[in-house]
């Protein structure tokens, strides 16, 4: 049972410098709208077009929904903090934000691995793709993703609920993130740090390793493509996917593998922006808008809206 004296937290945001706040507000508002509208458009296009009801696009749909949850649970509050030079958030709202963030973070990491596996099957076993990636396999992979993410989101907020917060109540971050909350605790946080470390090893490093293995097999298969143009397109696709995946996993691994006493919040706030906003903004561009089938689906949505 939680015995915290603190009933609300004060979120400082990215910076306390007024001249930087105005610039960052515009930049982050633009990126948030781009991420939200881009992922929403992808979701509508996939749902609306039955030709996109295939495993690859179903996983893209799931990723788009997760990215919307991730950005919406964090960025609007962060933008509000920028306008008011700090904004209060109730203890319950802080825990809710932490729950949705840890859920979306865990879900996205497992989804990246799932999507890499789907591409591995499509490129390395094209004749058996329909047999391997059938409806039962897709449902099973999505269920595994959801169960893993929900388990992750229950463990960390649940452990933080056991901590006592007796002051100060200022979160030196732009949202209710685990490291700054641990630094404010008046009670021991060793168990929390151990569980964060375990999750980082299993979810972040584990999923990143599996994703890289899948890409390794994909690259080996691409090398057997005879035409130079085919190789160029395939390598271009893989390299851009791997860049986005690395941009997501690297800062997550860096953030959570260290004990709370080693955090530098000024630096870590910038790093956290990579996996809370930059990656959700890049995902629709890299994974969907460059794809001709996706572009056709989006054009059909716009055509439907016009009529």
PDB file of C-alpha atoms in Angstrom:
ATOM      1  CA  UNK A   1       0.000   0.000   0.000  1.00  0.00           C
ATOM      2  CA  UNK A   2       1.280   3.495  -0.907  1.00  0.00           C
ATOM      3  CA  UNK A   3       1.937   5.898   1.979  1.00  0.00           C
ATOM      4  CA  UNK A   4       3.069   8.893  -0.079  1.00  0.00           C
ATOM      5  CA  UNK A   5       2.689  12.374   1.364  1.00  0.00           C
ATOM      6  CA  UNK A   6       3.034  13.891  -2.107  1.00  0.00           C
ATOM      7  CA  UNK A   7      -0.343  14.184  -3.871  1.00  0.00           C
ATOM      8  CA  UNK A   8       0.877  15.890  -7.033  1.00  0.00           C
ATOM      9  CA  UNK A   9       4.094  16.414  -8.965  1.00  0.00           C
ATOM     10  CA  UNK A  10       5.469  19.439 -10.767  1.00  0.00           C
ATOM     11  CA  UNK A  11       6.815  18.654 -14.256  1.00  0.00           C
ATOM     12  CA  UNK A  12       9.644  21.015 -15.248  1.00  0.00           C
ATOM     13  CA  UNK A  13       9.632  20.136 -18.950  1.00  0.00           C
ATOM     14  CA  UNK A  14      12.533  20.126 -21.386  1.00  0.00           C
ATOM     15  CA  UNK A  15      14.042  23.472 -20.409  1.00  0.00           C
ATOM     16  CA  UNK A  16      13.437  26.462 -18.144  1.00  0.00           C
ATOM     17  CA  UNK A  17      14.894  28.963 -20.628  1.00  0.00           C
ATOM     18  CA  UNK A  18      12.021  31.079 -22.093  1.00  0.00           C
ATOM     19  CA  UNK A  19      13.777  31.710 -25.415  1.00  0.00           C
ATOM     20  CA  UNK A  20      14.265  27.970 -25.952  1.00  0.00           C
ATOM     21  CA  UNK A  21      10.773  27.082 -24.766  1.00  0.00           C
ATOM     22  CA  UNK A  22       9.125  29.039 -27.592  1.00  0.00           C
ATOM     23  CA  UNK A  23      11.245  27.357 -30.253  1.00  0.00           C
ATOM     24  CA  UNK A  24      10.871  23.891 -28.746  1.00  0.00           C
ATOM     25  CA  UNK A  25       7.116  24.365 -28.376  1.00  0.00           C
ATOM     26  CA  UNK A  26       6.738  25.016 -32.112  1.00  0.00           C
ATOM     27  CA  UNK A  27       9.089  22.156 -33.048  1.00  0.00           C
ATOM     28  CA  UNK A  28       7.445  19.602 -30.767  1.00  0.00           C
ATOM     29  CA  UNK A  29       3.917  20.711 -31.644  1.00  0.00           C
ATOM     30  CA  UNK A  30       4.737  20.268 -35.333  1.00  0.00           C
ATOM     31  CA  UNK A  31       6.291  16.841 -34.722  1.00  0.00           C
ATOM     32  CA  UNK A  32       3.370  15.745 -32.537  1.00  0.00           C
ATOM     33  CA  UNK A  33       0.813  16.747 -35.172  1.00  0.00           C
ATOM     34  CA  UNK A  34       2.891  15.011 -37.845  1.00  0.00           C
ATOM     35  CA  UNK A  35       3.132  11.846 -35.747  1.00  0.00           C
ATOM     36  CA  UNK A  36      -0.538  11.860 -34.744  1.00  0.00           C
ATOM     37  CA  UNK A  37      -1.980  12.668 -38.168  1.00  0.00           C
ATOM     38  CA  UNK A  38       0.484  10.415 -39.998  1.00  0.00           C
ATOM     39  CA  UNK A  39      -0.238   7.384 -37.827  1.00  0.00           C
ATOM     40  CA  UNK A  40      -3.985   8.113 -37.812  1.00  0.00           C
ATOM     41  CA  UNK A  41      -3.974   8.301 -41.618  1.00  0.00           C
ATOM     42  CA  UNK A  42      -2.133   4.986 -41.814  1.00  0.00           C
ATOM     43  CA  UNK A  43      -4.617   3.348 -39.444  1.00  0.00           C
ATOM     44  CA  UNK A  44      -7.643   4.616 -41.401  1.00  0.00           C
ATOM     45  CA  UNK A  45      -6.098   3.620 -44.742  1.00  0.00           C
ATOM     46  CA  UNK A  46      -5.395   0.054 -43.593  1.00  0.00           C
ATOM     47  CA  UNK A  47      -8.839  -0.374 -42.006  1.00  0.00           C
ATOM     48  CA  UNK A  48     -10.645   1.134 -45.005  1.00  0.00           C
ATOM     49  CA  UNK A  49      -8.782  -0.790 -47.754  1.00  0.00           C
ATOM     50  CA  UNK A  50      -9.400  -4.537 -47.693  1.00  0.00           C
ATOM     51  CA  UNK A  51      -6.415  -5.070 -50.027  1.00  0.00           C
ATOM     52  CA  UNK A  52      -4.191  -4.015 -47.106  1.00  0.00           C
ATOM     53  CA  UNK A  53      -5.590  -6.661 -44.753  1.00  0.00           C
ATOM     54  CA  UNK A  54      -2.384  -8.703 -44.907  1.00  0.00           C
ATOM     55  CA  UNK A  55       0.043  -9.578 -42.071  1.00  0.00           C
ATOM     56  CA  UNK A  56       2.528  -6.808 -42.897  1.00  0.00           C
ATOM     57  CA  UNK A  57      -0.119  -4.082 -42.842  1.00  0.00           C
ATOM     58  CA  UNK A  58      -1.926  -5.500 -39.801  1.00  0.00           C
ATOM     59  CA  UNK A  59       1.337  -5.162 -37.879  1.00  0.00           C
ATOM     60  CA  UNK A  60       1.746  -1.632 -39.282  1.00  0.00           C
ATOM     61  CA  UNK A  61      -1.783  -0.858 -38.077  1.00  0.00           C
ATOM     62  CA  UNK A  62      -0.895  -2.081 -34.590  1.00  0.00           C
ATOM     63  CA  UNK A  63       2.307   0.011 -34.629  1.00  0.00           C
ATOM     64  CA  UNK A  64       0.405   3.131 -35.730  1.00  0.00           C
ATOM     65  CA  UNK A  65      -2.127   2.719 -32.898  1.00  0.00           C
ATOM     66  CA  UNK A  66       0.663   2.214 -30.334  1.00  0.00           C
ATOM     67  CA  UNK A  67       2.501   5.315 -31.604  1.00  0.00           C
ATOM     68  CA  UNK A  68      -0.684   7.392 -31.234  1.00  0.00           C
ATOM     69  CA  UNK A  69      -1.079   6.202 -27.632  1.00  0.00           C
ATOM     70  CA  UNK A  70       2.602   6.849 -26.874  1.00  0.00           C
ATOM     71  CA  UNK A  71       2.708  10.415 -28.165  1.00  0.00           C
ATOM     72  CA  UNK A  72      -0.758  11.411 -26.911  1.00  0.00           C
ATOM     73  CA  UNK A  73      -0.093  10.189 -23.378  1.00  0.00           C
ATOM     74  CA  UNK A  74       3.015  12.408 -23.112  1.00  0.00           C
ATOM     75  CA  UNK A  75       3.340  15.265 -25.604  1.00  0.00           C
ATOM     76  CA  UNK A  76       0.165  17.356 -24.898  1.00  0.00           C
ATOM     77  CA  UNK A  77       1.111  17.539 -21.214  1.00  0.00           C
ATOM     78  CA  UNK A  78       4.678  18.434 -22.173  1.00  0.00           C
ATOM     79  CA  UNK A  79       3.465  21.241 -24.458  1.00  0.00           C
ATOM     80  CA  UNK A  80       1.298  22.568 -21.633  1.00  0.00           C
ATOM     81  CA  UNK A  81       4.320  22.604 -19.330  1.00  0.00           C
ATOM     82  CA  UNK A  82       6.245  24.627 -21.921  1.00  0.00           C
ATOM     83  CA  UNK A  83       3.526  27.290 -22.010  1.00  0.00           C
ATOM     84  CA  UNK A  84       3.332  27.662 -18.236  1.00  0.00           C
ATOM     85  CA  UNK A  85       7.006  27.054 -17.288  1.00  0.00           C
ATOM     86  CA  UNK A  86       6.123  23.942 -15.380  1.00  0.00           C
ATOM     87  CA  UNK A  87       2.821  22.162 -14.845  1.00  0.00           C
ATOM     88  CA  UNK A  88       1.396  20.122 -12.006  1.00  0.00           C
ATOM     89  CA  UNK A  89       0.109  16.585 -12.455  1.00  0.00           C
ATOM     90  CA  UNK A  90      -1.767  14.622  -9.823  1.00  0.00           C
ATOM     91  CA  UNK A  91      -0.256  11.488  -8.350  1.00  0.00           C
ATOM     92  CA  UNK A  92      -2.938   9.321  -9.995  1.00  0.00           C
ATOM     93  CA  UNK A  93      -2.541  11.004 -13.399  1.00  0.00           C
ATOM     94  CA  UNK A  94       1.224  10.548 -13.158  1.00  0.00           C
ATOM     95  CA  UNK A  95       0.820   6.814 -12.524  1.00  0.00           C
ATOM     96  CA  UNK A  96      -1.686   6.566 -15.405  1.00  0.00           C
ATOM     97  CA  UNK A  97       0.740   8.314 -17.744  1.00  0.00           C
ATOM     98  CA  UNK A  98       3.503   5.957 -16.635  1.00  0.00           C
ATOM     99  CA  UNK A  99       1.252   2.941 -17.257  1.00  0.00           C
ATOM    100  CA  UNK A 100       0.348   3.961 -20.825  1.00  0.00           C
ATOM    101  CA  UNK A 101       3.936   4.938 -21.587  1.00  0.00           C
ATOM    102  CA  UNK A 102       5.425   1.629 -20.379  1.00  0.00           C
ATOM    103  CA  UNK A 103       2.689  -0.253 -22.235  1.00  0.00           C
ATOM    104  CA  UNK A 104       3.323   1.539 -25.536  1.00  0.00           C
ATOM    105  CA  UNK A 105       7.112   1.319 -25.132  1.00  0.00           C
ATOM    106  CA  UNK A 106       7.031  -2.441 -24.508  1.00  0.00           C
ATOM    107  CA  UNK A 107       4.452  -3.005 -27.250  1.00  0.00           C
ATOM    108  CA  UNK A 108       6.487  -1.074 -29.817  1.00  0.00           C
ATOM    109  CA  UNK A 109       9.699  -2.972 -29.076  1.00  0.00           C
ATOM    110  CA  UNK A 110       8.032  -6.377 -29.465  1.00  0.00           C
ATOM    111  CA  UNK A 111       6.188  -5.162 -32.572  1.00  0.00           C
ATOM    112  CA  UNK A 112       9.491  -4.185 -34.216  1.00  0.00           C
ATOM    113  CA  UNK A 113      10.713  -7.742 -33.654  1.00  0.00           C
ATOM    114  CA  UNK A 114       7.447  -9.190 -34.969  1.00  0.00           C
ATOM    115  CA  UNK A 115       7.594  -7.043 -38.094  1.00  0.00           C
ATOM    116  CA  UNK A 116      11.233  -8.008 -38.693  1.00  0.00           C
ATOM    117  CA  UNK A 117      10.239 -11.682 -38.439  1.00  0.00           C
ATOM    118  CA  UNK A 118       7.377 -11.142 -40.911  1.00  0.00           C
ATOM    119  CA  UNK A 119       9.783  -9.530 -43.406  1.00  0.00           C
ATOM    120  CA  UNK A 120      12.254 -12.380 -42.835  1.00  0.00           C
ATOM    121  CA  UNK A 121       9.581 -14.944 -43.756  1.00  0.00           C
ATOM    122  CA  UNK A 122       8.434 -12.877 -46.771  1.00  0.00           C
ATOM    123  CA  UNK A 123      11.945 -12.496 -48.232  1.00  0.00           C
ATOM    124  CA  UNK A 124      13.602 -15.762 -47.209  1.00  0.00           C
ATOM    125  CA  UNK A 125      10.594 -18.099 -47.646  1.00  0.00           C
ATOM    126  CA  UNK A 126       8.350 -16.403 -50.251  1.00  0.00           C
ATOM    127  CA  UNK A 127       6.724 -19.660 -51.412  1.00  0.00           C
ATOM    128  CA  UNK A 128       5.826 -20.679 -47.857  1.00  0.00           C
ATOM    129  CA  UNK A 129       4.813 -17.199 -46.692  1.00  0.00           C
ATOM    130  CA  UNK A 130       1.064 -17.835 -46.855  1.00  0.00           C
ATOM    131  CA  UNK A 131       1.411 -21.081 -44.914  1.00  0.00           C
ATOM    132  CA  UNK A 132       3.674 -19.670 -42.187  1.00  0.00           C
ATOM    133  CA  UNK A 133       2.078 -16.222 -41.769  1.00  0.00           C
ATOM    134  CA  UNK A 134      -1.515 -17.454 -41.658  1.00  0.00           C
ATOM    135  CA  UNK A 135      -4.313 -15.897 -39.600  1.00  0.00           C
ATOM    136  CA  UNK A 136      -3.560 -18.068 -36.561  1.00  0.00           C
ATOM    137  CA  UNK A 137       0.116 -17.047 -36.580  1.00  0.00           C
ATOM    138  CA  UNK A 138      -0.760 -13.336 -36.888  1.00  0.00           C
ATOM    139  CA  UNK A 139      -3.232 -13.521 -33.999  1.00  0.00           C
ATOM    140  CA  UNK A 140      -0.696 -15.454 -31.897  1.00  0.00           C
ATOM    141  CA  UNK A 141       2.067 -12.884 -32.557  1.00  0.00           C
ATOM    142  CA  UNK A 142      -0.248  -9.967 -31.745  1.00  0.00           C
ATOM    143  CA  UNK A 143      -1.383 -11.697 -28.534  1.00  0.00           C
ATOM    144  CA  UNK A 144       2.225 -12.298 -27.474  1.00  0.00           C
ATOM    145  CA  UNK A 145       2.982  -8.647 -28.154  1.00  0.00           C
ATOM    146  CA  UNK A 146       0.007  -7.453 -26.119  1.00  0.00           C
ATOM    147  CA  UNK A 147       0.597  -9.808 -23.174  1.00  0.00           C
ATOM    148  CA  UNK A 148       4.278  -8.816 -23.010  1.00  0.00           C
ATOM    149  CA  UNK A 149       3.447  -5.103 -23.132  1.00  0.00           C
ATOM    150  CA  UNK A 150       0.671  -5.320 -20.530  1.00  0.00           C
ATOM    151  CA  UNK A 151       2.896  -7.358 -18.195  1.00  0.00           C
ATOM    152  CA  UNK A 152       5.635  -4.750 -18.545  1.00  0.00           C
ATOM    153  CA  UNK A 153       3.176  -1.906 -17.901  1.00  0.00           C
ATOM    154  CA  UNK A 154       1.810  -3.549 -14.742  1.00  0.00           C
ATOM    155  CA  UNK A 155       5.172  -4.416 -13.186  1.00  0.00           C
ATOM    156  CA  UNK A 156       6.896  -1.015 -13.226  1.00  0.00           C
ATOM    157  CA  UNK A 157       3.986   1.261 -12.217  1.00  0.00           C
ATOM    158  CA  UNK A 158       3.004  -1.393  -9.657  1.00  0.00           C
ATOM    159  CA  UNK A 159       6.448  -1.275  -8.073  1.00  0.00           C
ATOM    160  CA  UNK A 160       6.469   2.527  -8.089  1.00  0.00           C
ATOM    161  CA  UNK A 161       3.075   2.552  -6.343  1.00  0.00           C
ATOM    162  CA  UNK A 162       4.802   0.784  -3.434  1.00  0.00           C
ATOM    163  CA  UNK A 163       7.283   3.650  -3.008  1.00  0.00           C
ATOM    164  CA  UNK A 164       6.875   6.586  -0.639  1.00  0.00           C
ATOM    165  CA  UNK A 165       7.179  10.134  -1.959  1.00  0.00           C
ATOM    166  CA  UNK A 166       7.569  12.639   0.861  1.00  0.00           C
ATOM    167  CA  UNK A 167       9.081  15.556  -1.068  1.00  0.00           C
ATOM    168  CA  UNK A 168      10.449  17.224  -3.056  1.00  0.00           C
ATOM    169  CA  UNK A 169       7.830  16.710  -5.763  1.00  0.00           C
ATOM    170  CA  UNK A 170       9.543  18.285  -8.791  1.00  0.00           C
ATOM    171  CA  UNK A 171      10.064  15.918 -11.747  1.00  0.00           C
ATOM    172  CA  UNK A 172      13.059  17.110 -13.744  1.00  0.00           C
ATOM    173  CA  UNK A 173      11.691  15.679 -16.976  1.00  0.00           C
ATOM    174  CA  UNK A 174       8.904  16.341 -19.474  1.00  0.00           C
ATOM    175  CA  UNK A 175       6.731  13.409 -18.325  1.00  0.00           C
ATOM    176  CA  UNK A 176       6.390  10.863 -15.525  1.00  0.00           C
ATOM    177  CA  UNK A 177       9.352   8.684 -16.451  1.00  0.00           C
ATOM    178  CA  UNK A 178      10.724   5.913 -14.215  1.00  0.00           C
ATOM    179  CA  UNK A 179      14.255   7.298 -13.504  1.00  0.00           C
ATOM    180  CA  UNK A 180      13.203  10.762 -12.229  1.00  0.00           C
ATOM    181  CA  UNK A 181      10.439   9.195 -10.128  1.00  0.00           C
ATOM    182  CA  UNK A 182      12.932   6.815  -8.523  1.00  0.00           C
ATOM    183  CA  UNK A 183      15.194   9.762  -7.702  1.00  0.00           C
ATOM    184  CA  UNK A 184      12.326  11.394  -5.761  1.00  0.00           C
ATOM    185  CA  UNK A 185      11.497   8.326  -3.675  1.00  0.00           C
ATOM    186  CA  UNK A 186      12.048   8.443   0.097  1.00  0.00           C
ATOM    187  CA  UNK A 187      12.028   4.631   0.259  1.00  0.00           C
ATOM    188  CA  UNK A 188      14.529   2.081  -1.151  1.00  0.00           C
ATOM    189  CA  UNK A 189      14.372   1.669  -4.931  1.00  0.00           C
ATOM    190  CA  UNK A 190      16.725  -1.295  -5.326  1.00  0.00           C
ATOM    191  CA  UNK A 191      13.952  -3.682  -6.415  1.00  0.00           C
ATOM    192  CA  UNK A 192      12.702  -1.144  -8.958  1.00  0.00           C
ATOM    193  CA  UNK A 193      16.198  -0.742 -10.417  1.00  0.00           C
ATOM    194  CA  UNK A 194      16.655  -4.495 -10.667  1.00  0.00           C
ATOM    195  CA  UNK A 195      13.322  -4.974 -12.469  1.00  0.00           C
ATOM    196  CA  UNK A 196      14.071  -2.074 -14.845  1.00  0.00           C
ATOM    197  CA  UNK A 197      17.458  -3.646 -15.580  1.00  0.00           C
ATOM    198  CA  UNK A 198      15.863  -7.076 -16.186  1.00  0.00           C
ATOM    199  CA  UNK A 199      13.246  -5.544 -18.502  1.00  0.00           C
ATOM    200  CA  UNK A 200      15.965  -3.660 -20.370  1.00  0.00           C
ATOM    201  CA  UNK A 201      17.968  -6.854 -20.916  1.00  0.00           C
ATOM    202  CA  UNK A 202      15.004  -9.005 -21.952  1.00  0.00           C
ATOM    203  CA  UNK A 203      12.827  -6.514 -23.833  1.00  0.00           C
ATOM    204  CA  UNK A 204      15.235  -3.929 -25.227  1.00  0.00           C
ATOM    205  CA  UNK A 205      18.465  -5.856 -25.823  1.00  0.00           C
ATOM    206  CA  UNK A 206      16.656  -9.164 -26.416  1.00  0.00           C
ATOM    207  CA  UNK A 207      14.229  -7.768 -28.986  1.00  0.00           C
ATOM    208  CA  UNK A 208      16.937  -5.684 -30.660  1.00  0.00           C
ATOM    209  CA  UNK A 209      19.135  -8.793 -30.992  1.00  0.00           C
ATOM    210  CA  UNK A 210      16.290 -10.833 -32.516  1.00  0.00           C
ATOM    211  CA  UNK A 211      15.465  -7.959 -34.875  1.00  0.00           C
ATOM    212  CA  UNK A 212      19.095  -7.707 -36.018  1.00  0.00           C
ATOM    213  CA  UNK A 213      19.245 -11.480 -36.555  1.00  0.00           C
ATOM    214  CA  UNK A 214      16.160 -11.272 -38.781  1.00  0.00           C
ATOM    215  CA  UNK A 215      17.731  -8.400 -40.735  1.00  0.00           C
ATOM    216  CA  UNK A 216      20.933 -10.442 -41.031  1.00  0.00           C
ATOM    217  CA  UNK A 217      19.071 -13.293 -42.724  1.00  0.00           C
ATOM    218  CA  UNK A 218      17.250 -10.767 -44.912  1.00  0.00           C
ATOM    219  CA  UNK A 219      20.542  -9.200 -46.043  1.00  0.00           C
ATOM    220  CA  UNK A 220      21.953 -12.666 -46.812  1.00  0.00           C
ATOM    221  CA  UNK A 221      18.880 -13.373 -48.963  1.00  0.00           C
ATOM    222  CA  UNK A 222      19.182  -9.986 -50.713  1.00  0.00           C
ATOM    223  CA  UNK A 223      22.784 -10.772 -51.694  1.00  0.00           C
ATOM    224  CA  UNK A 224      21.423 -13.630 -53.815  1.00  0.00           C
ATOM    225  CA  UNK A 225      19.256 -11.241 -55.850  1.00  0.00           C
ATOM    226  CA  UNK A 226      20.727 -11.164 -59.343  1.00  0.00           C
ATOM    227  CA  UNK A 227      19.746  -7.687 -60.560  1.00  0.00           C
ATOM    228  CA  UNK A 228      21.631  -4.663 -59.265  1.00  0.00           C
ATOM    229  CA  UNK A 229      18.432  -2.593 -59.159  1.00  0.00           C
ATOM    230  CA  UNK A 230      16.697  -5.254 -57.049  1.00  0.00           C
ATOM    231  CA  UNK A 231      19.596  -5.307 -54.611  1.00  0.00           C
ATOM    232  CA  UNK A 232      19.650  -1.514 -54.386  1.00  0.00           C
ATOM    233  CA  UNK A 233      15.926  -1.267 -53.557  1.00  0.00           C
ATOM    234  CA  UNK A 234      16.087  -4.098 -51.041  1.00  0.00           C
ATOM    235  CA  UNK A 235      19.149  -2.680 -49.263  1.00  0.00           C
ATOM    236  CA  UNK A 236      17.549   0.782 -49.222  1.00  0.00           C
ATOM    237  CA  UNK A 237      14.461  -0.638 -47.533  1.00  0.00           C
ATOM    238  CA  UNK A 238      16.431  -2.620 -44.951  1.00  0.00           C
ATOM    239  CA  UNK A 239      18.840   0.202 -44.123  1.00  0.00           C
ATOM    240  CA  UNK A 240      16.067   2.732 -43.457  1.00  0.00           C
ATOM    241  CA  UNK A 241      14.172   0.205 -41.316  1.00  0.00           C
ATOM    242  CA  UNK A 242      17.307  -0.598 -39.333  1.00  0.00           C
ATOM    243  CA  UNK A 243      18.048   3.102 -38.767  1.00  0.00           C
ATOM    244  CA  UNK A 244      14.583   3.705 -37.270  1.00  0.00           C
ATOM    245  CA  UNK A 245      14.806   0.555 -35.141  1.00  0.00           C
ATOM    246  CA  UNK A 246      18.252   1.572 -33.872  1.00  0.00           C
ATOM    247  CA  UNK A 247      16.981   5.089 -33.091  1.00  0.00           C
ATOM    248  CA  UNK A 248      14.309   3.507 -30.915  1.00  0.00           C
ATOM    249  CA  UNK A 249      16.260   0.753 -29.157  1.00  0.00           C
ATOM    250  CA  UNK A 250      19.560   2.558 -28.515  1.00  0.00           C
ATOM    251  CA  UNK A 251      18.224   5.381 -26.301  1.00  0.00           C
ATOM    252  CA  UNK A 252      15.891   2.966 -24.479  1.00  0.00           C
ATOM    253  CA  UNK A 253      18.770   0.610 -23.659  1.00  0.00           C
ATOM    254  CA  UNK A 254      20.955   3.545 -22.628  1.00  0.00           C
ATOM    255  CA  UNK A 255      18.250   5.054 -20.391  1.00  0.00           C
ATOM    256  CA  UNK A 256      17.179   1.999 -18.429  1.00  0.00           C
ATOM    257  CA  UNK A 257      20.366  -0.016 -18.021  1.00  0.00           C
ATOM    258  CA  UNK A 258      21.857   2.442 -15.474  1.00  0.00           C
ATOM    259  CA  UNK A 259      20.988   2.862 -11.771  1.00  0.00           C
ATOM    260  CA  UNK A 260      18.969   5.958 -10.823  1.00  0.00           C
ATOM    261  CA  UNK A 261      21.992   7.583  -9.169  1.00  0.00           C
ATOM    262  CA  UNK A 262      23.804   7.759 -12.531  1.00  0.00           C
ATOM    263  CA  UNK A 263      21.148   9.708 -14.435  1.00  0.00           C
ATOM    264  CA  UNK A 264      21.814  13.137 -15.921  1.00  0.00           C
ATOM    265  CA  UNK A 265      18.331  14.489 -16.496  1.00  0.00           C
ATOM    266  CA  UNK A 266      19.326  17.373 -18.768  1.00  0.00           C
ATOM    267  CA  UNK A 267      20.934  14.925 -21.196  1.00  0.00           C
ATOM    268  CA  UNK A 268      18.416  12.133 -20.658  1.00  0.00           C
ATOM    269  CA  UNK A 269      15.451  14.387 -21.476  1.00  0.00           C
ATOM    270  CA  UNK A 270      16.851  14.893 -24.969  1.00  0.00           C
ATOM    271  CA  UNK A 271      17.488  11.157 -25.311  1.00  0.00           C
ATOM    272  CA  UNK A 272      13.938  10.352 -24.150  1.00  0.00           C
ATOM    273  CA  UNK A 273      12.556  12.585 -26.913  1.00  0.00           C
ATOM    274  CA  UNK A 274      13.993  10.110 -29.448  1.00  0.00           C
ATOM    275  CA  UNK A 275      11.783   7.199 -28.379  1.00  0.00           C
ATOM    276  CA  UNK A 276       8.734   9.223 -27.303  1.00  0.00           C
ATOM    277  CA  UNK A 277       8.390  11.492 -30.349  1.00  0.00           C
ATOM    278  CA  UNK A 278      11.080  11.152 -33.028  1.00  0.00           C
ATOM    279  CA  UNK A 279      10.543   7.424 -33.677  1.00  0.00           C
ATOM    280  CA  UNK A 280       6.703   7.675 -33.760  1.00  0.00           C
ATOM    281  CA  UNK A 281       7.104  10.532 -36.265  1.00  0.00           C
ATOM    282  CA  UNK A 282       9.516   8.592 -38.488  1.00  0.00           C
ATOM    283  CA  UNK A 283       7.597   5.288 -38.416  1.00  0.00           C
ATOM    284  CA  UNK A 284       4.797   6.339 -40.803  1.00  0.00           C
ATOM    285  CA  UNK A 285       7.305   7.885 -43.204  1.00  0.00           C
ATOM    286  CA  UNK A 286       9.730   4.958 -43.297  1.00  0.00           C
ATOM    287  CA  UNK A 287       7.304   2.047 -42.991  1.00  0.00           C
ATOM    288  CA  UNK A 288       4.327   3.273 -44.985  1.00  0.00           C
ATOM    289  CA  UNK A 289       4.462   6.455 -47.042  1.00  0.00           C
ATOM    290  CA  UNK A 290       7.290   5.153 -49.227  1.00  0.00           C
ATOM    291  CA  UNK A 291       5.263   1.981 -49.970  1.00  0.00           C
ATOM    292  CA  UNK A 292       3.235   2.140 -53.200  1.00  0.00           C
ATOM    293  CA  UNK A 293       0.416  -0.025 -51.850  1.00  0.00           C
ATOM    294  CA  UNK A 294       0.144   2.190 -48.780  1.00  0.00           C
ATOM    295  CA  UNK A 295       0.206   5.334 -50.902  1.00  0.00           C
ATOM    296  CA  UNK A 296      -2.614   3.933 -53.054  1.00  0.00           C
ATOM    297  CA  UNK A 297      -4.608   3.147 -49.915  1.00  0.00           C
ATOM    298  CA  UNK A 298      -4.112   6.689 -48.592  1.00  0.00           C
ATOM    299  CA  UNK A 299      -5.195   8.147 -51.945  1.00  0.00           C
ATOM    300  CA  UNK A 300      -8.413   6.104 -51.741  1.00  0.00           C
ATOM    301  CA  UNK A 301      -9.094   7.529 -48.278  1.00  0.00           C
ATOM    302  CA  UNK A 302      -8.666  11.101 -49.571  1.00  0.00           C
ATOM    303  CA  UNK A 303     -10.857  10.307 -52.577  1.00  0.00           C
ATOM    304  CA  UNK A 304     -13.560   8.958 -50.252  1.00  0.00           C
ATOM    305  CA  UNK A 305     -13.377  12.070 -48.048  1.00  0.00           C
ATOM    306  CA  UNK A 306     -13.769  14.356 -51.074  1.00  0.00           C
ATOM    307  CA  UNK A 307     -17.015  12.639 -52.004  1.00  0.00           C
TER     308      UNK A 307
END
